[in-house]
PDB file of C-alpha atoms in Angstrom:
ATOM      1  CA  MET A   1      15.773 112.270  61.741  1.00  0.00           C
ATOM      2  CA  SER A   2      13.099 110.485  63.707  1.00  0.00           C
ATOM      3  CA  LEU A   3      13.276 107.492  66.049  1.00  0.00           C
ATOM      4  CA  LYS A   4      11.852 105.315  63.316  1.00  0.00           C
ATOM      5  CA  ASP A   5      15.148 105.629  61.482  1.00  0.00           C
ATOM      6  CA  PHE A   6      16.897 103.813  64.391  1.00  0.00           C
ATOM      7  CA  GLN A   7      14.508 100.826  64.654  1.00  0.00           C
ATOM      8  CA  ARG A   8      16.037  97.340  64.444  1.00  0.00           C
ATOM      9  CA  PRO A   9      15.664  95.667  61.071  1.00  0.00           C
ATOM     10  CA  LYS A  10      13.140  92.847  60.907  1.00  0.00           C
ATOM     11  CA  ILE A  11      14.490  89.256  60.853  1.00  0.00           C
ATOM     12  CA  THR A  12      12.817  87.352  58.087  1.00  0.00           C
ATOM     13  CA  SER A  13      12.670  83.616  57.282  1.00  0.00           C
ATOM     14  CA  ALA A  14      15.245  84.225  54.572  1.00  0.00           C
ATOM     15  CA  HIS A  15      17.722  85.374  57.221  1.00  0.00           C
ATOM     16  CA  ILE A  16      17.114  82.238  59.299  1.00  0.00           C
ATOM     17  CA  ILE A  17      17.631  79.913  56.327  1.00  0.00           C
ATOM     18  CA  ALA A  18      20.848  81.679  55.348  1.00  0.00           C
ATOM     19  CA  VAL A  19      22.284  81.383  58.863  1.00  0.00           C
ATOM     20  CA  ALA A  20      21.312  77.689  59.103  1.00  0.00           C
ATOM     21  CA  ALA A  21      22.981  76.941  55.784  1.00  0.00           C
ATOM     22  CA  LEU A  22      26.155  78.671  56.948  1.00  0.00           C
ATOM     23  CA  VAL A  23      26.255  76.624  60.162  1.00  0.00           C
ATOM     24  CA  ILE A  24      25.721  73.342  58.305  1.00  0.00           C
ATOM     25  CA  SER A  25      28.396  74.102  55.737  1.00  0.00           C
ATOM     26  CA  CYS A  26      30.896  74.945  58.455  1.00  0.00           C
ATOM     27  CA  ALA A  27      30.097  71.751  60.334  1.00  0.00           C
ATOM     28  CA  GLY A  28      30.462  69.715  57.149  1.00  0.00           C
ATOM     29  CA  SER A  29      33.869  71.190  56.467  1.00  0.00           C
ATOM     30  CA  ALA A  30      34.982  70.395  59.991  1.00  0.00           C
ATOM     31  CA  SER A  31      33.728  66.800  59.724  1.00  0.00           C
ATOM     32  CA  ALA A  32      35.439  66.250  56.399  1.00  0.00           C
ATOM     33  CA  ALA A  33      38.720  67.210  57.963  1.00  0.00           C
ATOM     34  CA  ILE A  34      38.496  64.371  60.540  1.00  0.00           C
ATOM     35  CA  VAL A  35      40.123  61.108  59.351  1.00  0.00           C
ATOM     36  CA  ILE A  36      40.172  58.023  61.585  1.00  0.00           C
ATOM     37  CA  THR A  37      42.949  55.542  60.878  1.00  0.00           C
ATOM     38  CA  SER A  38      43.469  51.971  62.074  1.00  0.00           C
ATOM     39  CA  ALA A  39      46.068  53.236  64.543  1.00  0.00           C
ATOM     40  CA  GLN A  40      43.319  55.119  66.385  1.00  0.00           C
ATOM     41  CA  ILE A  41      41.017  52.078  66.668  1.00  0.00           C
ATOM     42  CA  LYS A  42      41.570  49.860  69.670  1.00  0.00           C
ATOM     43  CA  ASP A  43      42.001  46.194  68.798  1.00  0.00           C
ATOM     44  CA  GLY A  44      38.865  44.140  69.326  1.00  0.00           C
ATOM     45  CA  THR A  45      36.471  47.097  69.375  1.00  0.00           C
ATOM     46  CA  VAL A  46      35.144  46.747  65.808  1.00  0.00           C
ATOM     47  CA  THR A  47      32.608  43.916  65.719  1.00  0.00           C
ATOM     48  CA  THR A  48      30.383  42.296  63.110  1.00  0.00           C
ATOM     49  CA  LYS A  49      27.557  44.763  63.688  1.00  0.00           C
ATOM     50  CA  ASP A  50      29.934  47.653  62.865  1.00  0.00           C
ATOM     51  CA  ILE A  51      30.641  46.304  59.371  1.00  0.00           C
ATOM     52  CA  LYS A  52      28.133  46.836  56.606  1.00  0.00           C
ATOM     53  CA  ASN A  53      26.747  43.589  55.228  1.00  0.00           C
ATOM     54  CA  ARG A  54      28.255  42.312  51.962  1.00  0.00           C
ATOM     55  CA  THR A  55      31.094  44.838  51.968  1.00  0.00           C
ATOM     56  CA  LEU A  56      34.029  42.571  52.867  1.00  0.00           C
ATOM     57  CA  GLN A  57      35.606  40.679  49.980  1.00  0.00           C
ATOM     58  CA  LEU A  58      37.998  37.759  49.838  1.00  0.00           C
ATOM     59  CA  ARG A  59      40.915  40.077  49.107  1.00  0.00           C
ATOM     60  CA  ASP A  60      40.237  41.856  52.418  1.00  0.00           C
ATOM     61  CA  ILE A  61      41.203  38.693  54.322  1.00  0.00           C
ATOM     62  CA  ASN A  62      44.883  37.877  54.706  1.00  0.00           C
ATOM     63  CA  PRO A  63      46.083  34.695  52.925  1.00  0.00           C
ATOM     64  CA  THR A  64      46.711  32.781  56.169  1.00  0.00           C
ATOM     65  CA  ASP A  65      43.148  33.235  57.424  1.00  0.00           C
ATOM     66  CA  ARG A  66      41.792  32.740  53.926  1.00  0.00           C
ATOM     67  CA  ALA A  67      43.297  29.241  53.818  1.00  0.00           C
ATOM     68  CA  LYS A  68      41.486  28.363  57.058  1.00  0.00           C
ATOM     69  CA  LEU A  69      38.110  28.959  55.400  1.00  0.00           C
ATOM     70  CA  LYS A  70      38.413  25.709  53.414  1.00  0.00           C
ATOM     71  CA  GLY A  71      36.959  22.665  55.135  1.00  0.00           C
ATOM     72  CA  ALA A  72      38.013  19.068  54.781  1.00  0.00           C
ATOM     73  CA  ASP A  73      37.292  17.381  51.460  1.00  0.00           C
ATOM     74  CA  GLY A  74      34.040  15.429  51.502  1.00  0.00           C
ATOM     75  CA  ALA A  75      33.609  11.871  50.299  1.00  0.00           C
ATOM     76  CA  SER A  76      33.075  11.376  46.586  1.00  0.00           C
ATOM     77  CA  ALA A  77      29.592  10.338  45.523  1.00  0.00           C
ATOM     78  CA  PHE A  78      31.220   7.514  43.576  1.00  0.00           C
ATOM     79  CA  GLU A  79      33.132   6.029  46.495  1.00  0.00           C
ATOM     80  CA  PRO A  80      31.724   2.919  48.208  1.00  0.00           C
ATOM     81  CA  PRO A  81      29.188   3.827  50.928  1.00  0.00           C
ATOM     82  CA  PRO A  82      30.215   3.237  54.565  1.00  0.00           C
ATOM     83  CA  ALA A  83      29.765  -0.316  55.838  1.00  0.00           C
ATOM     84  CA  GLY A  84      26.178  -1.144  56.723  1.00  0.00           C
ATOM     85  CA  THR A  85      24.682   1.703  54.677  1.00  0.00           C
ATOM     86  CA  LEU A  86      21.459   0.789  52.869  1.00  0.00           C
ATOM     87  CA  VAL A  87      20.999   2.556  49.532  1.00  0.00           C
ATOM     88  CA  VAL A  88      17.572   2.344  47.889  1.00  0.00           C
ATOM     89  CA  GLY A  89      16.446   3.398  44.418  1.00  0.00           C
ATOM     90  CA  GLY A  90      13.778   2.646  41.857  1.00  0.00           C
ATOM     91  CA  GLY A  91      12.944   2.387  38.190  1.00  0.00           C
ATOM     92  CA  LEU A  92      10.073   2.292  35.716  1.00  0.00           C
ATOM     93  CA  ILE A  93       9.729   0.629  32.330  1.00  0.00           C
ATOM     94  CA  GLN A  94       6.721   1.830  30.370  1.00  0.00           C
ATOM     95  CA  GLY A  95       5.910   1.748  26.675  1.00  0.00           C
ATOM     96  CA  TYR A  96       3.868   0.310  23.842  1.00  0.00           C
ATOM     97  CA  VAL A  97       4.892  -3.130  22.585  1.00  0.00           C
ATOM     98  CA  ALA A  98       3.868  -3.984  19.020  1.00  0.00           C
ATOM     99  CA  THR A  99       4.221  -7.763  19.306  1.00  0.00           C
ATOM    100  CA  ALA A 100       3.476 -10.344  21.962  1.00  0.00           C
ATOM    101  CA  GLY A 101       6.757 -11.297  23.595  1.00  0.00           C
ATOM    102  CA  GLY A 102       8.308  -7.973  22.622  1.00  0.00           C
ATOM    103  CA  GLN A 103      10.865  -6.672  25.085  1.00  0.00           C
ATOM    104  CA  LEU A 104      11.507  -3.318  26.737  1.00  0.00           C
ATOM    105  CA  THR A 105      14.742  -2.507  28.551  1.00  0.00           C
ATOM    106  CA  THR A 106      15.947   0.118  30.977  1.00  0.00           C
ATOM    107  CA  TYR A 107      19.338   0.755  32.539  1.00  0.00           C
ATOM    108  CA  THR A 108      19.670   1.699  36.203  1.00  0.00           C
ATOM    109  CA  ALA A 109      22.911   3.275  37.449  1.00  0.00           C
ATOM    110  CA  LEU A 110      23.668   2.841  41.142  1.00  0.00           C
ATOM    111  CA  GLY A 111      25.234   6.304  41.354  1.00  0.00           C
ATOM    112  CA  PHE A 112      28.117   5.052  43.502  1.00  0.00           C
ATOM    113  CA  THR A 113      30.869   2.456  43.347  1.00  0.00           C
ATOM    114  CA  PRO A 114      29.801  -0.849  44.920  1.00  0.00           C
ATOM    115  CA  ALA A 115      32.295  -2.878  46.933  1.00  0.00           C
ATOM    116  CA  ALA A 116      32.557  -5.235  43.943  1.00  0.00           C
ATOM    117  CA  PRO A 117      31.441  -4.603  40.348  1.00  0.00           C
ATOM    118  CA  LEU A 118      27.930  -5.825  39.648  1.00  0.00           C
ATOM    119  CA  SER A 119      27.890  -9.221  37.990  1.00  0.00           C
ATOM    120  CA  GLU A 120      25.207 -11.598  36.747  1.00  0.00           C
ATOM    121  CA  ASP A 121      27.671 -14.466  36.355  1.00  0.00           C
ATOM    122  CA  ASN A 122      28.397 -17.176  38.899  1.00  0.00           C
ATOM    123  CA  PRO A 123      30.358 -17.503  41.092  1.00  0.00           C
ATOM    124  CA  THR A 124      30.667 -13.714  41.406  1.00  0.00           C
ATOM    125  CA  ARG A 125      26.975 -12.980  40.904  1.00  0.00           C
ATOM    126  CA  ASN A 126      25.809 -10.219  43.251  1.00  0.00           C
ATOM    127  CA  VAL A 127      22.598  -8.844  41.702  1.00  0.00           C
ATOM    128  CA  TYR A 128      19.259 -10.664  41.990  1.00  0.00           C
ATOM    129  CA  PHE A 129      15.511 -10.250  41.879  1.00  0.00           C
ATOM    130  CA  ALA A 130      13.437 -11.146  44.884  1.00  0.00           C
ATOM    131  CA  PRO A 131      11.011 -13.922  43.871  1.00  0.00           C
ATOM    132  CA  HIS A 132       8.164 -12.720  41.619  1.00  0.00           C
ATOM    133  CA  ALA A 133       5.912 -14.369  39.039  1.00  0.00           C
ATOM    134  CA  SER A 134       7.249 -12.176  36.223  1.00  0.00           C
ATOM    135  CA  VAL A 135      10.930 -13.012  36.860  1.00  0.00           C
ATOM    136  CA  ILE A 136      12.978 -15.864  35.395  1.00  0.00           C
ATOM    137  CA  ASP A 137      13.638 -18.370  38.172  1.00  0.00           C
ATOM    138  CA  THR A 138      17.415 -18.332  37.753  1.00  0.00           C
ATOM    139  CA  ASN A 139      17.441 -14.568  38.393  1.00  0.00           C
ATOM    140  CA  GLU A 140      15.737 -14.910  41.786  1.00  0.00           C
ATOM    141  CA  ASN A 141      17.175 -15.295  45.269  1.00  0.00           C
ATOM    142  CA  GLY A 142      14.824 -14.900  48.200  1.00  0.00           C
ATOM    143  CA  THR A 143      17.528 -15.713  50.748  1.00  0.00           C
ATOM    144  CA  LEU A 144      19.890 -12.915  49.733  1.00  0.00           C
ATOM    145  CA  CYS A 145      16.973 -10.534  49.087  1.00  0.00           C
ATOM    146  CA  PRO A 146      14.827 -10.798  52.240  1.00  0.00           C
ATOM    147  CA  GLY A 147      12.919  -7.519  51.865  1.00  0.00           C
ATOM    148  CA  THR A 148       9.838  -6.443  49.953  1.00  0.00           C
ATOM    149  CA  ALA A 149       8.988  -3.716  47.458  1.00  0.00           C
ATOM    150  CA  ALA A 150       7.530  -1.698  50.341  1.00  0.00           C
ATOM    151  CA  ALA A 151      10.538  -2.345  52.593  1.00  0.00           C
ATOM    152  CA  PRO A 152      13.500  -3.206  50.346  1.00  0.00           C
ATOM    153  CA  ASP A 153      16.601  -4.711  51.911  1.00  0.00           C
ATOM    154  CA  ALA A 154      19.669  -6.640  50.824  1.00  0.00           C
ATOM    155  CA  THR A 155      22.355  -8.905  52.178  1.00  0.00           C
ATOM    156  CA  PRO A 156      25.631  -6.918  52.481  1.00  0.00           C
ATOM    157  CA  GLY A 157      27.377  -6.689  49.111  1.00  0.00           C
ATOM    158  CA  ILE A 158      24.256  -7.748  47.181  1.00  0.00           C
ATOM    159  CA  THR A 159      21.997  -5.622  44.966  1.00  0.00           C
ATOM    160  CA  CYS A 160      18.378  -6.768  45.215  1.00  0.00           C
ATOM    161  CA  ILE A 161      15.547  -5.827  42.852  1.00  0.00           C
ATOM    162  CA  TYR A 162      11.920  -5.952  43.989  1.00  0.00           C
ATOM    163  CA  VAL A 163       9.033  -5.893  41.513  1.00  0.00           C
ATOM    164  CA  ALA A 164       6.502  -3.302  42.678  1.00  0.00           C
ATOM    165  CA  ALA A 165       3.872  -3.393  39.909  1.00  0.00           C
ATOM    166  CA  THR A 166       3.397  -4.893  36.446  1.00  0.00           C
ATOM    167  CA  THR A 167       0.947  -4.535  33.573  1.00  0.00           C
ATOM    168  CA  ASN A 168       0.989  -6.813  30.513  1.00  0.00           C
ATOM    169  CA  VAL A 169       4.222  -8.572  31.525  1.00  0.00           C
ATOM    170  CA  GLU A 170       4.721 -12.187  30.499  1.00  0.00           C
ATOM    171  CA  PRO A 171       5.238 -14.533  33.478  1.00  0.00           C
ATOM    172  CA  ASN A 172       8.729 -15.898  34.043  1.00  0.00           C
ATOM    173  CA  SER A 173      10.251 -13.581  31.421  1.00  0.00           C
ATOM    174  CA  THR A 174      12.062 -10.745  33.193  1.00  0.00           C
ATOM    175  CA  ALA A 175      15.837 -10.873  33.545  1.00  0.00           C
ATOM    176  CA  VAL A 176      18.569  -8.651  34.971  1.00  0.00           C
ATOM    177  CA  TYR A 177      21.896  -8.065  33.236  1.00  0.00           C
ATOM    178  CA  ALA A 178      25.040  -6.625  34.791  1.00  0.00           C
ATOM    179  CA  GLY A 179      28.803  -6.879  34.511  1.00  0.00           C
ATOM    180  CA  VAL A 180      31.333  -7.116  31.709  1.00  0.00           C
ATOM    181  CA  THR A 181      29.630 -10.022  29.951  1.00  0.00           C
ATOM    182  CA  ALA A 182      26.422  -7.978  29.815  1.00  0.00           C
ATOM    183  CA  SER A 183      28.017  -5.194  27.776  1.00  0.00           C
ATOM    184  CA  THR A 184      25.975  -6.179  24.735  1.00  0.00           C
ATOM    185  CA  GLU A 185      22.844  -5.421  26.780  1.00  0.00           C
ATOM    186  CA  GLY A 186      24.255  -2.025  27.763  1.00  0.00           C
ATOM    187  CA  ALA A 187      24.914  -2.930  31.397  1.00  0.00           C
ATOM    188  CA  ASP A 188      28.169  -2.686  33.337  1.00  0.00           C
ATOM    189  CA  GLY A 189      29.656  -3.089  36.803  1.00  0.00           C
ATOM    190  CA  HIS A 190      28.063   0.136  38.105  1.00  0.00           C
ATOM    191  CA  GLY A 191      24.477  -0.551  37.074  1.00  0.00           C
ATOM    192  CA  PHE A 192      22.089  -3.114  35.671  1.00  0.00           C
ATOM    193  CA  ASN A 193      19.516  -3.647  32.940  1.00  0.00           C
ATOM    194  CA  VAL A 194      15.997  -4.938  33.564  1.00  0.00           C
ATOM    195  CA  THR A 195      14.321  -6.590  30.553  1.00  0.00           C
ATOM    196  CA  PRO A 196      10.674  -7.712  30.839  1.00  0.00           C
ATOM    197  CA  ASP A 197       8.749  -9.267  27.930  1.00  0.00           C
ATOM    198  CA  ALA A 198       5.227  -8.225  26.958  1.00  0.00           C
ATOM    199  CA  ASN A 199       2.427 -10.724  27.401  1.00  0.00           C
ATOM    200  CA  ALA A 200       0.443  -9.223  24.501  1.00  0.00           C
ATOM    201  CA  VAL A 201       0.395  -6.302  22.094  1.00  0.00           C
ATOM    202  CA  GLY A 202      -0.210  -3.034  23.927  1.00  0.00           C
ATOM    203  CA  GLN A 203       1.042  -0.909  26.775  1.00  0.00           C
ATOM    204  CA  MET A 204       3.479  -2.563  29.184  1.00  0.00           C
ATOM    205  CA  ILE A 205       4.427  -1.298  32.646  1.00  0.00           C
ATOM    206  CA  PHE A 206       7.109  -2.704  34.919  1.00  0.00           C
ATOM    207  CA  ARG A 207       7.909  -0.792  38.114  1.00  0.00           C
ATOM    208  CA  TYR A 208      10.598  -1.861  40.565  1.00  0.00           C
ATOM    209  CA  VAL A 209      12.711  -0.751  43.510  1.00  0.00           C
ATOM    210  CA  TRP A 210      16.236  -1.858  44.333  1.00  0.00           C
ATOM    211  CA  ALA A 211      18.384  -1.992  47.440  1.00  0.00           C
ATOM    212  CA  TYR A 212      22.106  -2.282  48.107  1.00  0.00           C
ATOM    213  CA  ARG A 213      23.662  -2.702  51.537  1.00  0.00           C
ATOM    214  CA  ALA A 214      27.362  -1.905  51.820  1.00  0.00           C
ATOM    215  CA  PRO A 215      29.430  -4.733  53.345  1.00  0.00           C
TER     216      PRO A 215
END
């Protein structure tokens, strides 16, 4: 027997890979055996950054704290606006009229409950046009509607309508309807109808803005 028979065996890459795999598997087994419970976590040490985003659900929060997540109820969109609030809106009537004097109508809802239902009837009337050549005189009130189409305003409790632009509208023809007695025109206490007449056959345009200031 020669000395060659006692030489150390060569370590190959296969040996290294096998040993590494054995070490990793042993470490994995040891890690799997470690279980951390809530009793081992000091209160106040787990923070937001330690929790994975979008992993907590409502059922993970106790009922007492869950109830605290609800804020106060907001105001209804249909309740009267706070005193002094100016609400501004607008409308457009556009269409072809087949006869001179023909009428187009549009309904505008305020979108909230005014302090008093809209009415076109005296002595409770509270909706007017600002003076304009296309509007019937009895529907105008420049004192209660002191603004303009560019800067609409209204006396508290009054809804004011400002004519912004007209095409083919007969002078002194446009009216506004609102309130219970205007039900046949489709209006009510929460909105109003605007009804211009055409000056001639053809396309008619009537654009307006409105303003309401809460009393």
